């Protein structure tokens, strides 16, 4: 069984004062967490990526702040 979802990512390069907004669309299967961490790693350097999200009807939020960047994202999966 597979589910689809949307992940909205905001990556802000604090040292440069600029923001990149990336949408991660679609996903399925059991590799949710590996895809999630891959999304974090790619958020500030890539455009549109695909994300596996296997938990329907849930919202997941995360924020990471370092000396150089702030990344926040929210995943909303479809039922």
CSV table of N, CA and C in Angstrom, one decimal:
chain,number,residue,atom,x,y,z
A,1,UNK,N,0.8,-1.2,0.0
A,1,UNK,CA,0.0,0.0,0.0
A,1,UNK,C,0.9,1.2,0.0
A,2,UNK,N,0.5,2.2,-0.8
A,2,UNK,CA,1.3,3.4,-0.9
A,2,UNK,C,0.5,4.6,-0.7
A,3,UNK,N,1.1,5.7,-0.2
A,3,UNK,CA,0.4,6.9,0.1
A,3,UNK,C,1.2,8.1,-0.6
A,4,UNK,N,0.5,9.1,-0.9
A,4,UNK,CA,1.2,10.3,-1.4
A,4,UNK,C,1.1,11.4,-0.4
A,5,UNK,N,2.1,12.3,-0.5
A,5,UNK,CA,2.1,13.5,0.4
A,5,UNK,C,2.8,14.6,-0.2
A,6,UNK,N,2.8,15.7,0.6
A,6,UNK,CA,3.5,16.9,0.2
A,6,UNK,C,4.4,17.3,1.3
A,7,UNK,N,5.7,17.7,1.0
A,7,UNK,CA,6.6,18.2,2.0
A,7,UNK,C,7.0,19.6,1.6
A,8,UNK,N,6.8,20.6,2.4
A,8,UNK,CA,7.2,21.9,2.1
A,8,UNK,C,8.4,22.3,3.0
A,9,UNK,N,9.5,22.6,2.3
A,9,UNK,CA,10.7,22.9,2.9
A,9,UNK,C,11.1,24.3,2.7
A,10,UNK,N,11.6,25.0,3.8
A,10,UNK,CA,12.2,26.3,3.7
A,10,UNK,C,13.6,26.2,4.2
A,11,UNK,N,14.5,26.5,3.4
A,11,UNK,CA,15.9,26.5,3.8
A,11,UNK,C,16.5,27.9,3.7
A,12,UNK,N,17.0,28.4,4.8
A,12,UNK,CA,17.5,29.8,4.9
A,12,UNK,C,19.0,29.7,5.2
A,13,UNK,N,19.8,30.3,4.3
A,13,UNK,CA,21.2,30.4,4.5
A,13,UNK,C,21.4,31.6,5.4
A,14,UNK,N,21.6,31.4,6.6
A,14,UNK,CA,21.7,32.5,7.6
A,14,UNK,C,22.8,33.5,7.3
A,15,UNK,N,24.0,32.9,6.9
A,15,UNK,CA,25.1,33.8,6.6
A,15,UNK,C,25.0,34.7,5.4
A,16,UNK,N,24.1,34.2,4.5
A,16,UNK,CA,23.9,35.0,3.2
A,16,UNK,C,22.6,35.7,3.2
A,17,UNK,N,21.8,35.4,4.2
A,17,UNK,CA,20.5,36.1,4.3
A,17,UNK,C,19.5,35.9,3.2
A,18,UNK,N,19.6,34.7,2.6
A,18,UNK,CA,18.6,34.3,1.5
A,18,UNK,C,17.9,33.1,1.8
A,19,UNK,N,16.8,32.9,1.2
A,19,UNK,CA,15.9,31.7,1.5
A,19,UNK,C,15.6,31.0,0.2
A,20,UNK,N,15.6,29.7,0.3
A,20,UNK,CA,15.2,28.9,-0.9
A,20,UNK,C,13.9,28.1,-0.4
A,21,UNK,N,12.9,28.0,-1.2
A,21,UNK,CA,11.7,27.3,-0.9
A,21,UNK,C,11.6,26.1,-1.9
A,22,UNK,N,11.5,24.9,-1.3
A,22,UNK,CA,11.4,23.7,-2.1
A,22,UNK,C,10.2,22.9,-1.7
A,23,UNK,N,9.5,22.4,-2.7
A,23,UNK,CA,8.4,21.5,-2.5
A,23,UNK,C,8.9,20.0,-2.9
A,24,UNK,N,8.6,19.1,-2.0
A,24,UNK,CA,8.8,17.7,-2.3
A,24,UNK,C,7.5,17.1,-2.5
A,25,UNK,N,7.3,16.5,-3.6
A,25,UNK,CA,6.0,15.9,-4.0
A,25,UNK,C,6.0,14.4,-4.2
A,26,UNK,N,5.0,13.8,-3.8
A,26,UNK,CA,4.8,12.3,-4.1
A,26,UNK,C,5.6,11.5,-3.2
A,27,UNK,N,5.2,10.3,-3.0
A,27,UNK,CA,6.0,9.3,-2.3
A,27,UNK,C,5.2,8.1,-1.9
A,28,UNK,N,5.9,7.0,-1.6
A,28,UNK,CA,5.2,5.8,-1.2
A,28,UNK,C,6.2,4.8,-0.5
A,29,UNK,N,5.7,3.8,0.1
A,29,UNK,CA,6.6,2.8,0.6
A,29,UNK,C,7.0,2.9,2.1
A,30,UNK,N,8.0,2.2,2.5
A,30,UNK,CA,8.4,2.1,3.9
A,30,UNK,C,9.6,2.9,4.1
A,31,UNK,N,10.2,3.6,3.2
A,31,UNK,CA,11.5,4.3,3.3
A,31,UNK,C,11.2,5.7,3.7
A,32,UNK,N,10.2,6.0,4.5
A,32,UNK,CA,9.8,7.3,4.9
A,32,UNK,C,11.0,8.1,5.5
A,33,UNK,N,11.6,7.5,6.5
A,33,UNK,CA,12.6,8.2,7.3
A,33,UNK,C,13.9,8.4,6.5
A,34,UNK,N,14.3,7.5,5.7
A,34,UNK,CA,15.5,7.7,4.9
A,34,UNK,C,15.2,8.8,3.9
A,35,UNK,N,14.1,8.8,3.3
A,35,UNK,CA,13.7,9.9,2.4
A,35,UNK,C,13.6,11.2,3.1
A,36,UNK,N,13.1,11.2,4.3
A,36,UNK,CA,13.0,12.4,5.1
A,36,UNK,C,14.4,13.0,5.3
A,37,UNK,N,15.3,12.2,5.8
A,37,UNK,CA,16.7,12.8,6.0
A,37,UNK,C,17.4,13.1,4.8
A,38,UNK,N,17.1,12.4,3.7
A,38,UNK,CA,17.7,12.8,2.4
A,38,UNK,C,17.1,14.2,2.0
A,39,UNK,N,15.9,14.4,2.3
A,39,UNK,CA,15.2,15.7,2.0
A,39,UNK,C,15.9,16.8,2.7
A,40,UNK,N,16.2,16.6,4.0
A,40,UNK,CA,16.9,17.6,4.8
A,40,UNK,C,18.2,17.9,4.2
A,41,UNK,N,19.0,16.9,3.8
A,41,UNK,CA,20.3,17.1,3.3
A,41,UNK,C,20.3,17.8,2.0
A,42,UNK,N,19.2,17.6,1.2
A,42,UNK,CA,19.2,18.2,-0.2
A,42,UNK,C,18.4,19.6,-0.2
A,43,UNK,N,17.8,19.9,0.9
A,43,UNK,CA,16.8,21.0,0.9
A,43,UNK,C,17.5,22.3,0.4
A,44,UNK,N,18.7,22.6,0.8
A,44,UNK,CA,19.3,23.9,0.5
A,44,UNK,C,20.1,23.9,-0.8
A,45,UNK,N,20.1,22.8,-1.5
A,45,UNK,CA,20.9,22.7,-2.7
A,45,UNK,C,20.2,22.2,-3.9
A,46,UNK,N,19.0,21.7,-3.8
A,46,UNK,CA,18.3,21.0,-4.9
A,46,UNK,C,17.0,21.7,-5.1
A,47,UNK,N,16.4,21.5,-6.3
A,47,UNK,CA,15.1,22.0,-6.6
A,47,UNK,C,14.0,21.1,-6.2
A,48,UNK,N,13.3,20.5,-7.1
A,48,UNK,CA,12.2,19.6,-6.7
A,48,UNK,C,12.7,18.2,-6.6
A,49,UNK,N,12.3,17.5,-5.5
A,49,UNK,CA,12.7,16.1,-5.3
A,49,UNK,C,11.5,15.3,-4.9
A,50,UNK,N,11.6,14.0,-5.0
A,50,UNK,CA,10.5,13.2,-4.6
A,50,UNK,C,10.7,12.6,-3.2
A,51,UNK,N,9.7,12.5,-2.4
A,51,UNK,CA,9.8,12.1,-1.1
A,51,UNK,C,8.8,11.0,-0.8
A,52,UNK,N,9.3,9.9,-0.1
A,52,UNK,CA,8.4,8.8,0.3
A,52,UNK,C,7.8,9.1,1.6
A,53,UNK,N,6.5,9.1,1.6
A,53,UNK,CA,5.7,9.4,2.9
A,53,UNK,C,4.7,8.3,3.1
A,54,UNK,N,4.9,7.4,4.1
A,54,UNK,CA,4.1,6.2,4.2
A,54,UNK,C,3.1,6.3,5.4
A,55,UNK,N,2.8,7.5,5.9
A,55,UNK,CA,1.8,7.5,7.0
A,55,UNK,C,0.7,8.5,6.7
A,56,UNK,N,-0.5,8.0,6.3
A,56,UNK,CA,-1.6,8.8,5.8
A,56,UNK,C,-2.2,9.7,6.9
A,57,UNK,N,-2.6,10.9,6.5
A,57,UNK,CA,-3.3,11.8,7.3
A,57,UNK,C,-2.6,12.4,8.5
A,58,UNK,N,-1.3,12.4,8.4
A,58,UNK,CA,-0.4,12.9,9.5
A,58,UNK,C,0.3,14.1,9.0
A,59,UNK,N,0.7,15.0,10.0
A,59,UNK,CA,1.5,16.1,9.7
A,59,UNK,C,2.8,16.0,10.6
A,60,UNK,N,3.9,16.1,9.9
A,60,UNK,CA,5.2,16.0,10.6
A,60,UNK,C,6.0,17.3,10.4
A,61,UNK,N,6.5,17.8,11.4
A,61,UNK,CA,7.3,19.1,11.3
A,61,UNK,C,8.6,19.0,12.0
A,62,UNK,N,9.6,19.7,11.4
A,62,UNK,CA,11.0,19.6,11.9
A,62,UNK,C,11.7,20.9,11.7
A,63,UNK,N,12.6,21.3,12.5
A,63,UNK,CA,13.4,22.4,12.3
A,63,UNK,C,14.8,22.2,12.8
A,64,UNK,N,15.8,22.5,11.9
A,64,UNK,CA,17.2,22.3,12.3
A,64,UNK,C,17.9,23.7,12.1
A,65,UNK,N,18.6,24.1,13.1
A,65,UNK,CA,19.3,25.4,13.1
A,65,UNK,C,20.8,25.2,13.4
A,66,UNK,N,21.6,25.6,12.5
A,66,UNK,CA,23.0,25.6,12.7
A,66,UNK,C,23.6,27.0,12.6
A,67,UNK,N,24.9,27.1,12.7
A,67,UNK,CA,25.5,28.4,12.5
A,67,UNK,C,25.3,29.0,11.1
A,68,UNK,N,25.1,28.1,10.2
A,68,UNK,CA,25.1,28.5,8.8
A,68,UNK,C,23.7,28.5,8.1
A,69,UNK,N,22.8,27.7,8.7
A,69,UNK,CA,21.5,27.6,8.0
A,69,UNK,C,20.4,27.2,8.9
A,70,UNK,N,19.2,27.5,8.5
A,70,UNK,CA,18.0,27.1,9.3
A,70,UNK,C,17.1,26.3,8.3
A,71,UNK,N,16.8,25.1,8.6
A,71,UNK,CA,15.9,24.4,7.7
A,71,UNK,C,14.6,24.0,8.5
A,72,UNK,N,13.5,24.3,7.9
A,72,UNK,CA,12.3,23.8,8.6
A,72,UNK,C,11.4,23.2,7.5
A,73,UNK,N,10.7,22.1,7.9
A,73,UNK,CA,9.8,21.5,6.9
A,73,UNK,C,8.6,20.9,7.6
A,74,UNK,N,7.6,20.7,6.8
A,74,UNK,CA,6.3,20.1,7.2
A,74,UNK,C,5.9,19.2,6.1
A,75,UNK,N,5.5,18.0,6.6
A,75,UNK,CA,5.0,17.0,5.6
A,75,UNK,C,3.6,16.7,5.9
A,76,UNK,N,2.7,16.8,4.9
A,76,UNK,CA,1.3,16.5,5.1
A,76,UNK,C,1.0,15.3,4.1
A,77,UNK,N,0.7,14.2,4.7
A,77,UNK,CA,0.4,13.0,3.8
A,77,UNK,C,-1.1,12.9,3.6
A,78,UNK,N,-1.4,12.4,2.4
A,78,UNK,CA,-2.8,12.2,2.0
A,78,UNK,C,-3.3,10.9,2.6
A,79,UNK,N,-4.6,10.9,2.9
A,79,UNK,CA,-5.2,9.7,3.4
A,79,UNK,C,-5.6,8.7,2.3
